[in-house]
Amino acid sequence: MGWRDKTQDETYSDEEVESRLKEYIPHWYLENGWIRRKYRTSGWKGTLMVVNTVGHLAEAAFHHPDLTVSYAFVIVKLMNHAAKGITNKDFELAQKIEEVIMWQPGKYGGALEGTPDDPRFKYLKYD
């Protein structure tokens, strides 16, 4: 474990950020002081679904990312502006976004089978 818990607004060093990302949310990366993730979609419908999901989670958390939105992708960028760095708020929101966006119910059994394996229904390109 290359990181330690800090207080709510205490920032992490770049090395601590990279270590924590690698351990907990490996598809996220540190770049220019932000933690980032690019979600690839199958088109505009999927892009809007990702944007709306991120928007809901961010508003519920009262911690708001910067987004880059295009036809077939969404880039989510997180940094705590008040603290001027990466804090627990950023990691926790990134983990929740990752959990919800990348959820594939068909992989885990149960009544929720997930979208059919048919291009007409695909909206997200899973890792």
Tab-separated table of C-alpha atoms in Angstrom:
chain	number	residue	atom	x	y	z
A	1	MET	CA	0.000	0.000	0.000
A	2	GLY	CA	1.735	3.179	-1.217
A	3	TRP	CA	-0.673	5.699	0.300
A	4	ARG	CA	-2.287	6.632	3.587
A	5	ASP	CA	-5.653	8.119	4.408
A	6	LYS	CA	-5.682	11.865	4.877
A	7	THR	CA	-8.184	14.342	6.186
A	8	GLN	CA	-11.036	15.386	3.891
A	9	ASP	CA	-9.235	18.344	2.302
A	10	GLU	CA	-5.606	17.234	2.667
A	11	THR	CA	-3.979	16.642	-0.717
A	12	TYR	CA	-1.974	13.644	-1.854
A	13	SER	CA	1.434	13.739	-3.546
A	14	ASP	CA	1.661	12.632	-7.179
A	15	GLU	CA	3.302	9.383	-6.063
A	16	GLU	CA	0.505	8.683	-3.570
A	17	VAL	CA	-2.137	9.467	-6.208
A	18	GLU	CA	-0.576	7.142	-8.777
A	19	SER	CA	-0.215	4.349	-6.235
A	20	ARG	CA	-3.815	4.634	-5.080
A	21	LEU	CA	-5.151	4.797	-8.640
A	22	LYS	CA	-3.165	1.725	-9.618
A	23	GLU	CA	-4.490	-0.212	-6.629
A	24	TYR	CA	-8.153	0.833	-6.662
A	25	ILE	CA	-9.180	2.372	-9.991
A	26	PRO	CA	-6.543	1.373	-12.544
A	27	HIS	CA	-8.325	2.849	-15.588
A	28	TRP	CA	-7.957	6.312	-14.065
A	29	TYR	CA	-4.668	8.190	-14.413
A	30	LEU	CA	-3.000	11.354	-13.151
A	31	GLU	CA	-2.272	14.094	-15.672
A	32	ASN	CA	-1.506	17.774	-15.059
A	33	GLY	CA	-2.798	17.687	-11.487
A	34	TRP	CA	-6.112	15.963	-12.310
A	35	ILE	CA	-7.223	12.372	-12.053
A	36	ARG	CA	-8.868	11.413	-15.327
A	37	ARG	CA	-10.802	8.689	-17.069
A	38	LYS	CA	-11.971	8.415	-20.663
A	39	TYR	CA	-15.197	6.468	-21.165
A	40	ARG	CA	-15.718	5.278	-24.739
A	41	THR	CA	-19.293	5.059	-25.896
A	42	SER	CA	-21.050	3.683	-28.951
A	43	GLY	CA	-22.391	7.074	-29.966
A	44	TRP	CA	-24.295	10.116	-28.829
A	45	LYS	CA	-26.969	8.219	-26.850
A	46	GLY	CA	-24.321	6.468	-24.762
A	47	THR	CA	-22.374	9.690	-24.307
A	48	LEU	CA	-25.441	11.430	-22.909
A	49	MET	CA	-26.113	8.487	-20.586
A	50	VAL	CA	-22.563	8.721	-19.190
A	51	VAL	CA	-22.782	12.513	-18.803
A	52	ASN	CA	-26.114	12.304	-16.992
A	53	THR	CA	-24.889	9.531	-14.691
A	54	VAL	CA	-21.728	11.449	-13.800
A	55	GLY	CA	-23.828	14.577	-13.290
A	56	HIS	CA	-26.166	12.810	-10.879
A	57	LEU	CA	-23.320	11.297	-8.850
A	58	ALA	CA	-21.390	14.577	-8.742
A	59	GLU	CA	-24.404	16.577	-7.625
A	60	ALA	CA	-25.292	13.990	-4.965
A	61	ALA	CA	-21.697	14.177	-3.699
A	62	PHE	CA	-21.551	17.983	-4.101
A	63	HIS	CA	-18.158	17.562	-5.786
A	64	HIS	CA	-18.118	18.455	-9.455
A	65	PRO	CA	-15.762	17.193	-12.178
A	66	ASP	CA	-14.780	18.842	-15.404
A	67	LEU	CA	-16.097	16.969	-18.438
A	68	THR	CA	-15.039	16.803	-22.056
A	69	VAL	CA	-17.927	15.530	-24.139
A	70	SER	CA	-17.753	14.252	-27.710
A	71	TYR	CA	-19.838	12.016	-29.955
A	72	ALA	CA	-18.276	8.732	-28.804
A	73	PHE	CA	-16.490	9.500	-25.525
A	74	VAL	CA	-16.584	11.387	-22.253
A	75	ILE	CA	-13.493	12.431	-20.324
A	76	VAL	CA	-14.014	12.952	-16.597
A	77	LYS	CA	-11.440	15.077	-14.723
A	78	LEU	CA	-11.369	15.467	-10.943
A	79	MET	CA	-9.380	17.768	-8.679
A	80	ASN	CA	-10.405	19.515	-5.492
A	81	HIS	CA	-10.206	23.194	-6.481
A	82	ALA	CA	-10.459	24.479	-2.899
A	83	ALA	CA	-7.602	22.232	-1.737
A	84	LYS	CA	-5.649	22.774	-4.987
A	85	GLY	CA	-4.949	19.063	-5.451
A	86	ILE	CA	-6.252	15.520	-5.244
A	87	THR	CA	-8.122	14.657	-2.034
A	88	ASN	CA	-10.265	11.840	-0.699
A	89	LYS	CA	-13.268	13.548	-2.323
A	90	ASP	CA	-11.723	12.975	-5.745
A	91	PHE	CA	-10.905	9.321	-5.100
A	92	GLU	CA	-14.316	8.548	-3.623
A	93	LEU	CA	-16.239	10.201	-6.443
A	94	ALA	CA	-14.006	8.562	-9.081
A	95	GLN	CA	-14.604	5.151	-7.506
A	96	LYS	CA	-18.376	5.677	-7.440
A	97	ILE	CA	-18.395	6.883	-11.072
A	98	GLU	CA	-16.341	3.855	-12.108
A	99	GLU	CA	-18.605	1.476	-10.184
A	100	VAL	CA	-21.812	2.810	-11.707
A	101	ILE	CA	-20.683	3.500	-15.290
A	102	MET	CA	-18.877	0.176	-15.701
A	103	TRP	CA	-21.587	-1.936	-14.019
A	104	GLN	CA	-22.479	-4.939	-16.184
A	105	PRO	CA	-25.335	-6.801	-14.515
A	106	GLY	CA	-25.227	-9.662	-17.038
A	107	LYS	CA	-21.798	-10.681	-15.732
A	108	TYR	CA	-23.052	-11.386	-12.236
A	109	GLY	CA	-26.246	-13.359	-12.772
A	110	GLY	CA	-29.614	-12.548	-11.311
A	111	ALA	CA	-32.762	-11.045	-12.755
A	112	LEU	CA	-30.948	-8.114	-14.404
A	113	GLU	CA	-29.407	-9.697	-17.482
A	114	GLY	CA	-27.800	-6.651	-19.074
A	115	THR	CA	-28.037	-5.426	-22.642
A	116	PRO	CA	-28.174	-8.012	-25.453
A	117	ASP	CA	-25.001	-8.724	-27.385
A	118	ASP	CA	-26.315	-6.776	-30.345
A	119	PRO	CA	-24.860	-3.519	-31.746
A	120	ARG	CA	-28.322	-1.916	-31.719
A	121	PHE	CA	-28.334	-1.995	-27.921
A	122	LYS	CA	-24.696	-1.270	-27.115
A	123	TYR	CA	-24.121	2.150	-25.618
A	124	LEU	CA	-20.821	1.791	-23.766
A	125	LYS	CA	-17.530	0.156	-24.683
A	126	TYR	CA	-16.532	-1.802	-21.592
A	127	ASP	CA	-12.890	-2.304	-20.677
